[in-house]
Tab-separated table of C-alpha atoms and ligand atoms in Angstrom:
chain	number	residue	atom	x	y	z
D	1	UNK	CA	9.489	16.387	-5.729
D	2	UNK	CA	10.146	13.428	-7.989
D	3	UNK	CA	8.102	13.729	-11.663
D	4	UNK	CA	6.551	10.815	-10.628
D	5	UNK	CA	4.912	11.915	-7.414
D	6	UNK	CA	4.075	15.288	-9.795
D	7	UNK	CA	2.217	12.839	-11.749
D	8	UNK	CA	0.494	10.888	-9.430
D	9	UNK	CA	-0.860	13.839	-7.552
D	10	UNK	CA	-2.371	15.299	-11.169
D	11	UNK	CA	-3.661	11.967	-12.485
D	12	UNK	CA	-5.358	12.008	-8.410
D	13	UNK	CA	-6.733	15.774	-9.520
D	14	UNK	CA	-8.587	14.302	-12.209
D	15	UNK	CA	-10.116	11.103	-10.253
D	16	UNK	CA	-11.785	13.658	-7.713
D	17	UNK	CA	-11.377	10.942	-5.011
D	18	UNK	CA	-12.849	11.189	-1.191
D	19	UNK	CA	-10.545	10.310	1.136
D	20	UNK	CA	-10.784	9.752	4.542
D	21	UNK	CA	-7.722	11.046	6.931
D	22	UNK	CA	-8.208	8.789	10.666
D	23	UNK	CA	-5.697	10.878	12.141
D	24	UNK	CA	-7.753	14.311	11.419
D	25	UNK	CA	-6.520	15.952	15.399
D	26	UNK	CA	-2.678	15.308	14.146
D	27	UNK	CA	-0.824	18.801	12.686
D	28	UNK	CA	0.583	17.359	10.377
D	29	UNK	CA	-2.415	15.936	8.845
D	30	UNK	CA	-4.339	18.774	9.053
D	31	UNK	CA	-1.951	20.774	7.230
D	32	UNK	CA	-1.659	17.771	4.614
D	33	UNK	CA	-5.665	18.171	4.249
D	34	UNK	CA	-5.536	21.775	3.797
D	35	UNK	CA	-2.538	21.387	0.697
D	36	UNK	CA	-4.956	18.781	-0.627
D	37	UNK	CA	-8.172	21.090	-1.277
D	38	UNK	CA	-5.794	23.954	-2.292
D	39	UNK	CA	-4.672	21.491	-4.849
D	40	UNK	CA	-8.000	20.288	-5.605
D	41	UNK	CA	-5.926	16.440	-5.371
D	42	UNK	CA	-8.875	14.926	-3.454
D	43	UNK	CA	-12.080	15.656	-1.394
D	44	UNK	CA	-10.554	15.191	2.610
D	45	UNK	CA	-12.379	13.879	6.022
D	46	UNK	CA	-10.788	14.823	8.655
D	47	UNK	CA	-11.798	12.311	11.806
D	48	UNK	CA	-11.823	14.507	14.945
D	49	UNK	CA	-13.084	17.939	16.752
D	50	UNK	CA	-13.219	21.072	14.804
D	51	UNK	CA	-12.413	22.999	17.692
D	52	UNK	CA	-9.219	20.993	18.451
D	53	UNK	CA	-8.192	20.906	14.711
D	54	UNK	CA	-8.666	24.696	14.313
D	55	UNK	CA	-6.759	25.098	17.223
D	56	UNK	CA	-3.911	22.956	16.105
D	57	UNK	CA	-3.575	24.940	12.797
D	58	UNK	CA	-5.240	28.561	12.942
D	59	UNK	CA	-3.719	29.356	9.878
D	60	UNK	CA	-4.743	26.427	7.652
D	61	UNK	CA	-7.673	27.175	5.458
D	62	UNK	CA	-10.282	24.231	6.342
D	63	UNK	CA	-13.283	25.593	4.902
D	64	UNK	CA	-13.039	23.172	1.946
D	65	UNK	CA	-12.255	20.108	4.410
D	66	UNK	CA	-14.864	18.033	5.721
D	67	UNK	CA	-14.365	17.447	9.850
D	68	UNK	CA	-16.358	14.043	11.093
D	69	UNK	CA	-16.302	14.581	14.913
D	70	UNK	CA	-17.115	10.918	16.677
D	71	UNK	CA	-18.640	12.106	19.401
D	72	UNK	CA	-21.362	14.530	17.343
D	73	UNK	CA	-22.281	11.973	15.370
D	74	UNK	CA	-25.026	8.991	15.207
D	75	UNK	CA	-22.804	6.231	15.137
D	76	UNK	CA	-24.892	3.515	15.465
D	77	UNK	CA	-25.057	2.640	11.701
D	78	UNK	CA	-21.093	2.342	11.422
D	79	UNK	CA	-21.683	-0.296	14.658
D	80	UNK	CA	-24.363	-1.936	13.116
D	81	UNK	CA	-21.993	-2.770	9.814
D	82	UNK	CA	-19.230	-3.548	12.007
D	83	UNK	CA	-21.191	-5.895	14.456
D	84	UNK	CA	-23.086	-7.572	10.956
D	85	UNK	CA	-19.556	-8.363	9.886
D	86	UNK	CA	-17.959	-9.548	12.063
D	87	UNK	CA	-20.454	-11.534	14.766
D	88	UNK	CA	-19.621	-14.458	13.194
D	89	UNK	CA	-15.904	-13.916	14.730
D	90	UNK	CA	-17.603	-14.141	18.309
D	91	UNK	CA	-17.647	-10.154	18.163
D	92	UNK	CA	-20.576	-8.700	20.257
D	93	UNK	CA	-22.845	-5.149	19.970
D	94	UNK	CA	-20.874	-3.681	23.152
D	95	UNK	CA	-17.610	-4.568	21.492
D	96	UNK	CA	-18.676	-2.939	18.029
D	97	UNK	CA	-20.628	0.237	20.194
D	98	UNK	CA	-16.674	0.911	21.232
D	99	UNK	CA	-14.904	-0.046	18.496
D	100	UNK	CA	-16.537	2.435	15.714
D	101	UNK	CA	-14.850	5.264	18.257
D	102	UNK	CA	-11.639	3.998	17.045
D	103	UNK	CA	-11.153	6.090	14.004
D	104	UNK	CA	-9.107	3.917	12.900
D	105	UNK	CA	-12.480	1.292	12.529
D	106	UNK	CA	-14.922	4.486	12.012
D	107	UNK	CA	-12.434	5.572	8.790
D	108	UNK	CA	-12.680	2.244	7.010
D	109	UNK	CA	-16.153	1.779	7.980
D	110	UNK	CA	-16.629	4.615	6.117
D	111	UNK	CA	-15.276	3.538	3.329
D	112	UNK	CA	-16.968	-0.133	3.681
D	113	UNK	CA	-20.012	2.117	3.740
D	114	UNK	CA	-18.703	3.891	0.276
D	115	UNK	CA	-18.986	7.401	1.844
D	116	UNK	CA	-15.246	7.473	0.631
D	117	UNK	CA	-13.175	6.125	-1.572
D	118	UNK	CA	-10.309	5.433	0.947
D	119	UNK	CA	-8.017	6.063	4.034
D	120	UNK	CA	-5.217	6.973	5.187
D	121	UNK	CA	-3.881	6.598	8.608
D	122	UNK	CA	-0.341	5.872	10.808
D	123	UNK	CA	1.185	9.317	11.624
D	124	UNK	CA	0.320	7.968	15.163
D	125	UNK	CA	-0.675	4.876	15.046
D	126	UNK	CA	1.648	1.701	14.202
D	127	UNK	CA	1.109	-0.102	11.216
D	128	UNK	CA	-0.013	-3.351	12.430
D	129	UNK	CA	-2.816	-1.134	14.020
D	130	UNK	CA	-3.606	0.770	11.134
D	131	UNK	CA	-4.018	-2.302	8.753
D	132	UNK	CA	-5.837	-4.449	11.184
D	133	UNK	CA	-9.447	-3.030	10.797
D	134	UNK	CA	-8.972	-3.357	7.161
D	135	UNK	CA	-8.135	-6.440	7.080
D	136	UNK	CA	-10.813	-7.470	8.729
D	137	UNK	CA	-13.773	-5.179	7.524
D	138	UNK	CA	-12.409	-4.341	3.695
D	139	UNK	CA	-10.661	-7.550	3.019
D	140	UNK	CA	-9.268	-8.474	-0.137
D	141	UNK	CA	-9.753	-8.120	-3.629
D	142	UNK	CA	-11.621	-10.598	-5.466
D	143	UNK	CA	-8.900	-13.015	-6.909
D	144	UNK	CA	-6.764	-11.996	-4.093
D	145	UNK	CA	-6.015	-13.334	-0.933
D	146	UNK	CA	-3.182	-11.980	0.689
D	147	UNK	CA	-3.056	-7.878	1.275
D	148	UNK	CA	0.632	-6.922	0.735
D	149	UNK	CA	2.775	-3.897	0.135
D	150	UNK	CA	4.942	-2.440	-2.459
D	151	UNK	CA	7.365	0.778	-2.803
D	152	UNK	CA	8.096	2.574	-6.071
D	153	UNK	CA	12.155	3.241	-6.042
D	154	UNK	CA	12.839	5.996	-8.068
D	155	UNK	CA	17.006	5.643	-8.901
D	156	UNK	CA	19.049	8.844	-9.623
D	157	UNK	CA	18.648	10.550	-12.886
D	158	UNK	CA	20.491	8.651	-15.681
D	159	UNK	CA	20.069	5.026	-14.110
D	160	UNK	CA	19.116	2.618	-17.031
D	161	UNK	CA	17.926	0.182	-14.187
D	162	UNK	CA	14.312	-1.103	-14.135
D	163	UNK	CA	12.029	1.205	-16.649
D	164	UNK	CA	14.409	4.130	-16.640
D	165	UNK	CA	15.640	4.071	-12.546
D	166	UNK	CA	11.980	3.361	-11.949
D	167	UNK	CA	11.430	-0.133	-10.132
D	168	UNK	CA	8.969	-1.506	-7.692
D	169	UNK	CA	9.658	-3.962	-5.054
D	170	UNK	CA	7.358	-5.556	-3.054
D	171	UNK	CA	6.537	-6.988	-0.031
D	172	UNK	CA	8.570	-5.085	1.930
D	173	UNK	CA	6.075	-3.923	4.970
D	174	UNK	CA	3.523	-6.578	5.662
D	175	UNK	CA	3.981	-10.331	4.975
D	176	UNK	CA	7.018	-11.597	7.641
D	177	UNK	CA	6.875	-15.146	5.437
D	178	UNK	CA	4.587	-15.326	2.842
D	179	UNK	CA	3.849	-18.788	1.156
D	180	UNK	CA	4.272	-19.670	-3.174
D	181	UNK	CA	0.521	-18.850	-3.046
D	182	UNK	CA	1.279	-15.438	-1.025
D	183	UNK	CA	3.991	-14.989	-3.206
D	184	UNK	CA	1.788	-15.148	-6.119
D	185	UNK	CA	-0.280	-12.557	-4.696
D	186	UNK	CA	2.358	-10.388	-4.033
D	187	UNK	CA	3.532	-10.223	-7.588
D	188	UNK	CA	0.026	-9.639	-9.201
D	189	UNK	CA	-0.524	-6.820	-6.568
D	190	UNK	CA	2.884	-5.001	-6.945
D	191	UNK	CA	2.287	-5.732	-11.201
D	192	UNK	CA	-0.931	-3.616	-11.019
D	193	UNK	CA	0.253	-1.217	-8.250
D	194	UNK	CA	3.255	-0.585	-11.323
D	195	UNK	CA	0.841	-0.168	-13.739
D	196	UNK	CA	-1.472	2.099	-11.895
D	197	UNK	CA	0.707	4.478	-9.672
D	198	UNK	CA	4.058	4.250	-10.932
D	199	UNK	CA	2.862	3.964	-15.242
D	200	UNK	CA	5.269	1.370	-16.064
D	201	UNK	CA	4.280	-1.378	-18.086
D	202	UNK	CA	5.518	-4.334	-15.539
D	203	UNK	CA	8.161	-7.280	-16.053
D	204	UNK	CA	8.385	-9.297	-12.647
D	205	UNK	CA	10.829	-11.076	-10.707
D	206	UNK	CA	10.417	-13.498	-8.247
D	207	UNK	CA	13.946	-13.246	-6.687
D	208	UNK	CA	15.900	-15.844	-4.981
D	209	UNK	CA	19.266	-16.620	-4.546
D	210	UNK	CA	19.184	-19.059	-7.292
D	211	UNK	CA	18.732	-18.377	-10.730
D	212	UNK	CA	17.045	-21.255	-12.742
D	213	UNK	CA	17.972	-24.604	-10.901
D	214	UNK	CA	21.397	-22.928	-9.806
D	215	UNK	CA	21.344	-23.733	-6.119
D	216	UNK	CA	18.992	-26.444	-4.283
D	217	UNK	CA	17.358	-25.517	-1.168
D	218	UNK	CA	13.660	-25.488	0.275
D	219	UNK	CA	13.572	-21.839	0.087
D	220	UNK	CA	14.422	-21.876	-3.708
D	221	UNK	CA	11.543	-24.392	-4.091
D	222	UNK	CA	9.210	-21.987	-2.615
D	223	UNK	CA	10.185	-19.503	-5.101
D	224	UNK	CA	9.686	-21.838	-8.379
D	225	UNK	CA	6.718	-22.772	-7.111
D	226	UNK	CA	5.627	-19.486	-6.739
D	227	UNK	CA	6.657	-18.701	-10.243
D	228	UNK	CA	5.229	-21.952	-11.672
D	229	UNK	CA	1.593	-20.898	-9.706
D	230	UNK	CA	2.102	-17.408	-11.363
D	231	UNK	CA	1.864	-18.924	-14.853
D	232	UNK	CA	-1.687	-20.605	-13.965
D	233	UNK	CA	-3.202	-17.964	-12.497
D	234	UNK	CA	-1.890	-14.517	-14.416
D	235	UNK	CA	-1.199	-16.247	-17.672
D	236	UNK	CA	-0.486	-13.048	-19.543
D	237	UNK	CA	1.696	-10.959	-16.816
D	238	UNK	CA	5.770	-10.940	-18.036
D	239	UNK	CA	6.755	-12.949	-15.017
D	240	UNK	CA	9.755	-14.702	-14.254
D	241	UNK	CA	11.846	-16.846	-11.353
D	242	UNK	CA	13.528	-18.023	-9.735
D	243	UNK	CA	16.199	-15.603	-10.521
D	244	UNK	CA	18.889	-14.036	-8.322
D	245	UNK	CA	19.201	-10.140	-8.386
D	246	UNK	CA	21.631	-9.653	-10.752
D	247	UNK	CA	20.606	-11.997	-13.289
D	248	UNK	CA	17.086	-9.876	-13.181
D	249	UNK	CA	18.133	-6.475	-14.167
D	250	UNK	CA	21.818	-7.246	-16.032
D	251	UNK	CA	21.341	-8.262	-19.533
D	252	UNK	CA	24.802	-9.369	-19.059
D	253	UNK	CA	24.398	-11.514	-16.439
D	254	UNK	CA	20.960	-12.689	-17.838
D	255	UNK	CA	22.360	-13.646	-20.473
D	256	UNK	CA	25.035	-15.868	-18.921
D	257	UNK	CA	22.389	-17.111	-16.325
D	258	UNK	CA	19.053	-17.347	-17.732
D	259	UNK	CA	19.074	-16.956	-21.398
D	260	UNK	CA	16.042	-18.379	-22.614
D	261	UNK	CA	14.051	-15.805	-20.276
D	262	UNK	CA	12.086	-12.748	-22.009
D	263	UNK	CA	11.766	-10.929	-17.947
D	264	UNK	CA	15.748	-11.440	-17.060
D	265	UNK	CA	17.888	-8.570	-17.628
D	266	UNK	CA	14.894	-6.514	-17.863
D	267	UNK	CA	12.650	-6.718	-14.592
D	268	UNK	CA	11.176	-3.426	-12.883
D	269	UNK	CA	8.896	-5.394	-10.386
D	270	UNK	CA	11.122	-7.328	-8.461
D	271	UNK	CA	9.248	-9.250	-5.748
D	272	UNK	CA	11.249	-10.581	-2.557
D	273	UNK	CA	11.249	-14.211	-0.884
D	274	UNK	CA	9.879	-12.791	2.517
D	275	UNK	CA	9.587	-9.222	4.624
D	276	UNK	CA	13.396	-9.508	5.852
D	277	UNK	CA	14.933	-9.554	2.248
D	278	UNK	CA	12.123	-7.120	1.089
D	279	UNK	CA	12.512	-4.748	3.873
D	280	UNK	CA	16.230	-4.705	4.366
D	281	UNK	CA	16.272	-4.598	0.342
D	282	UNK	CA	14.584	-1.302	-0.461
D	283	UNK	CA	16.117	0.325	2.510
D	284	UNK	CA	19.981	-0.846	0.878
D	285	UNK	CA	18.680	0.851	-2.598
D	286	UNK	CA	17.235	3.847	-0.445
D	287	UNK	CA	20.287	4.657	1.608
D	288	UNK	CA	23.291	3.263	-0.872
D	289	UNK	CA	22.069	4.652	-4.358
D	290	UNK	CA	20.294	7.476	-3.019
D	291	UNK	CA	16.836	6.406	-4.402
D	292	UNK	CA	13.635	7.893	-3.641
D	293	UNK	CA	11.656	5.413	-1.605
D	294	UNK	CA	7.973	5.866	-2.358
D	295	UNK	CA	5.797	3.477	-0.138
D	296	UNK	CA	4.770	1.748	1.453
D	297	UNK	CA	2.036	1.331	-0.918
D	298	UNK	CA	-0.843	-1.249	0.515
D	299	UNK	CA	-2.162	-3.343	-2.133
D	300	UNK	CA	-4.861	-6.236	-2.423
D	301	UNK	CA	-7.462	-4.290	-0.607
D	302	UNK	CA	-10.983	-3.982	-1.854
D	303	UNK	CA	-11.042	-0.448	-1.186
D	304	UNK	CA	-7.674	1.277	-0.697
D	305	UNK	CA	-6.340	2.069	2.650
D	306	UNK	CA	-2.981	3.497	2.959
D	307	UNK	CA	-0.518	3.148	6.174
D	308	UNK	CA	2.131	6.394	6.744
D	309	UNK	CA	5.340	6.559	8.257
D	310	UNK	CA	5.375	7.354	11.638
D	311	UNK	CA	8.184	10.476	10.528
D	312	UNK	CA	6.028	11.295	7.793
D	313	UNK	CA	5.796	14.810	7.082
D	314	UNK	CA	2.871	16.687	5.774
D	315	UNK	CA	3.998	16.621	1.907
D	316	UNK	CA	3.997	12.552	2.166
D	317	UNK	CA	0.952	12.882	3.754
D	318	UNK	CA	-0.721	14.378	0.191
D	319	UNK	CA	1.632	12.054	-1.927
D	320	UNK	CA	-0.068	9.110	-0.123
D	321	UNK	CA	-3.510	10.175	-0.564
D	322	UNK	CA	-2.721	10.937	-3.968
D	323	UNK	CA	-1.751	7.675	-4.284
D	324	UNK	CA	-5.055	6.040	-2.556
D	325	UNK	CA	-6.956	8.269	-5.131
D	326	UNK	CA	-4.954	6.204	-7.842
D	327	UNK	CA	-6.042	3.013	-6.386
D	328	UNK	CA	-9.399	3.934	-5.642
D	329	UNK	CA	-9.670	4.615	-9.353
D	330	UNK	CA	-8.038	1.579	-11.023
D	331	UNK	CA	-9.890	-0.759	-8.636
U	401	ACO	N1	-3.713	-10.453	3.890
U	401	ACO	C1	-5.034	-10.704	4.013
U	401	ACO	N2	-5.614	-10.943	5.213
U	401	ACO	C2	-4.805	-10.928	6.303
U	401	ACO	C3	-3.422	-10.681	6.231
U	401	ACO	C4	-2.867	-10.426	4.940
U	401	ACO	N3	-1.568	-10.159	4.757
U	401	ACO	N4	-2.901	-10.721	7.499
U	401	ACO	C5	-3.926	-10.982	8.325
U	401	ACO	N5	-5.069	-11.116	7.611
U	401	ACO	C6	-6.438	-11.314	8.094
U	401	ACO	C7	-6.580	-12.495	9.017
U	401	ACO	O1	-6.886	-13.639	8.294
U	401	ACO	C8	-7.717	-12.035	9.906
U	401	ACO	O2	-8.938	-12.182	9.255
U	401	ACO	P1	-10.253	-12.580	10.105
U	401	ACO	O3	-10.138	-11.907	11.434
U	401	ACO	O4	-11.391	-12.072	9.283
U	401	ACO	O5	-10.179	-14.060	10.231
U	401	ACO	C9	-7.522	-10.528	10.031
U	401	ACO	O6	-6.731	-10.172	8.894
U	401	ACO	C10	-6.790	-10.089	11.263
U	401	ACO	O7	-5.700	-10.954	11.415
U	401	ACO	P2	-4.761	-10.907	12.665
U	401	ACO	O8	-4.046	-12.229	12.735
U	401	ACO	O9	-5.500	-10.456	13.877
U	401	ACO	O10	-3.800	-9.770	12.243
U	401	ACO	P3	-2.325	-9.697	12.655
U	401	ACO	O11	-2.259	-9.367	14.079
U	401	ACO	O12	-1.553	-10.856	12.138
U	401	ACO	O13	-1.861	-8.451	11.816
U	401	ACO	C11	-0.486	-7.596	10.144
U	401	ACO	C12	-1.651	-8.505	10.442
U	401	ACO	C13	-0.729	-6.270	10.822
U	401	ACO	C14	-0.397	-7.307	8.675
U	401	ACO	C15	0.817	-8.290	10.658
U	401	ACO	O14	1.132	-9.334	9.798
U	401	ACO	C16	2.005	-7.386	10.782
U	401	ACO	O15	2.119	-6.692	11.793
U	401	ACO	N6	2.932	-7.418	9.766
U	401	ACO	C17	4.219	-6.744	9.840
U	401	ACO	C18	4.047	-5.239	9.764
U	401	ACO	C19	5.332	-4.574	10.067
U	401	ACO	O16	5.696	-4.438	11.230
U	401	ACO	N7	6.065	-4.159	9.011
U	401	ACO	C20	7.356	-3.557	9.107
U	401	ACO	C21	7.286	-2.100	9.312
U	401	ACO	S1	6.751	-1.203	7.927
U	401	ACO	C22	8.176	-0.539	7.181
U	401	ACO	O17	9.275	-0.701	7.589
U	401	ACO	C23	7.978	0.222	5.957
């Protein structure tokens, strides 16, 4: 394990968050939630039957693990928030009465409810499904309208890029074309997400494939518009764009390219255009410099929900809750 996911999981020890785990009949979640109260990282929920979940896992220890079983439970309070907020999207009583036996919707009704501090959810369930209900019950945070993603790269030992090999790159899972005012959000929301999970003080780039006025296209007028935006609204974050890659973390080739700029040569949040550059770009710095590939990170939520790879295993199960603990304490 990476020293930074060592740290995040003690910094969660000491936030003694409650997180909620959707996915509580999956194996590999309920071995995640077992690792988690050994490790005292967070206090679990697991949504599902405690005789199917025993089953699953005899030999995981459960007794410190909380076990929320749907269909023992009075539900009619989580379908009473759920039908308050959102009637006035045409959504009736019957529609809520089934929906809260998603656990998907029961999880972040929960936390809507502040009976935890998070979720976590997507071992099973795609991620377009996972983020839906919080999009539409949590929403965003205030000064925030766009919910976005980020990952924390972690380069090989030795690498001078970013803050010492450590970089964050967002969106990369959730936006397919975000706007300059999307972008904006994007940026503030990977700034703090470097701040608060990966402990780097931040220095962003909005990349293009221009660099200051170098090429002219509508796309690179999205991005200096984006940048220009950024100055208004987060006066004091160490923002800069439109710059291409290179001339964002080579002091060389900042130099050559964008002189008078304090963030070129020296970025470590480097936000891209839209989801196909951001995507295809952390999976390039995954697979051809061997970086570790923490993420995807949610950001912009109210409350923190948190969506998992599909081929997660149970030790990324505990670094993302560790993470959501983070969040749920710098929020
Ligand atoms: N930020 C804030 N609110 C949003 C966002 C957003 N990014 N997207 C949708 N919403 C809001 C909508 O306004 C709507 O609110 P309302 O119902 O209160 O009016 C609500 O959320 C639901 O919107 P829908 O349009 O029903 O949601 P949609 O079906 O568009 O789903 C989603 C949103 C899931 C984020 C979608 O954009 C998506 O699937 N993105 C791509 C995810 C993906 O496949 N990523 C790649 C894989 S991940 C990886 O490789 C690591």
């Amino acid at each position: 394990m990476s020293t930074l996911l060592e740290s995040v999981r003690e910094k969660a020890k000491k936030a003694r968050k409650h997180i909620v785990l959707a996915e509580g009949e999956e194996e590999r979640i309920i071995r995640a939630a077992g690792m988690i109260v050994a490790e005292k990282i967070a206090k679990v929920t697991l949504i599902g039957n405690r005789d199917v979940i025993s089953e699953k896992c005899p030999s995981v220890d459960l007794s410190g693990v909380n076990i929320f079983d749907p269909m023992k439970n009075d539900l009619s309070k989580y379908s009473e928030l759920l039908y308050e907020l959102r009637k006035a999207k045409g959504m009736q009583k019957s529609d809520a009465d089934k929906l809260v036996l998603n656990p998907l919707y029961l999880g972040v009704l929960m936390v809507k409810s502040k009976e935890a501090d998070g979720m976590v959810a997507g071992a099973i369930n795609a991620t377009g499904d996972v983020l839906r209900p919080a999009l539409q019950i949590i929403k965003t945070a205030p000064g925030i309208n766009t919910v976005s993603s980020c990952f924390i790269m972690v380069l090989p030992k030795g690498s001078t890029y970013g803050d010492n090999g450590v970089l964050v790159f967002g969106d990369c899972a959730v936006n397919p074309n975000p706007t300059a005012e999307q972008l904006v959000d994007i940026a503030v929301a990977s700034a703090a997400s470097a701040k608060s999970i990966a402990g780097i003080s931040p220095k962003v780039a909005l990349l293009s494939f221009s660099t200051k006025g170098s090429a002219r296209h509508e796309l690179v007028d999205k991005v200096a518009q984006a940048t220009e935006l950024a100055h208004k609204i987060a006066p004091d974050l160490e923002l800069d764009g439109e710059l291409q890659l290179d001339a964002a973390i080579v002091d060389k080739v900042a130099k050559l390219k964008a002189p008078q700029s304090k963030v070129a040569g020296h970025a470590n949040v480097l936000i891209f255009p839209d989801l196909q550059a951001g995507n295809i770009g952390y999976k390039l710095v995954q697979r051809f410099a061997n970086a570790e590939a923490v993420g995807p990170i949610c950001q912009g939520f109210n409350q923190p929900v948190n969506d998992l790879s599909r081929g997660c295993s149970a030790e990324d199960v505990v670094n993302v809750v560790a993470m959501t603990a983070l969040q749920a304490l710098y929020k």
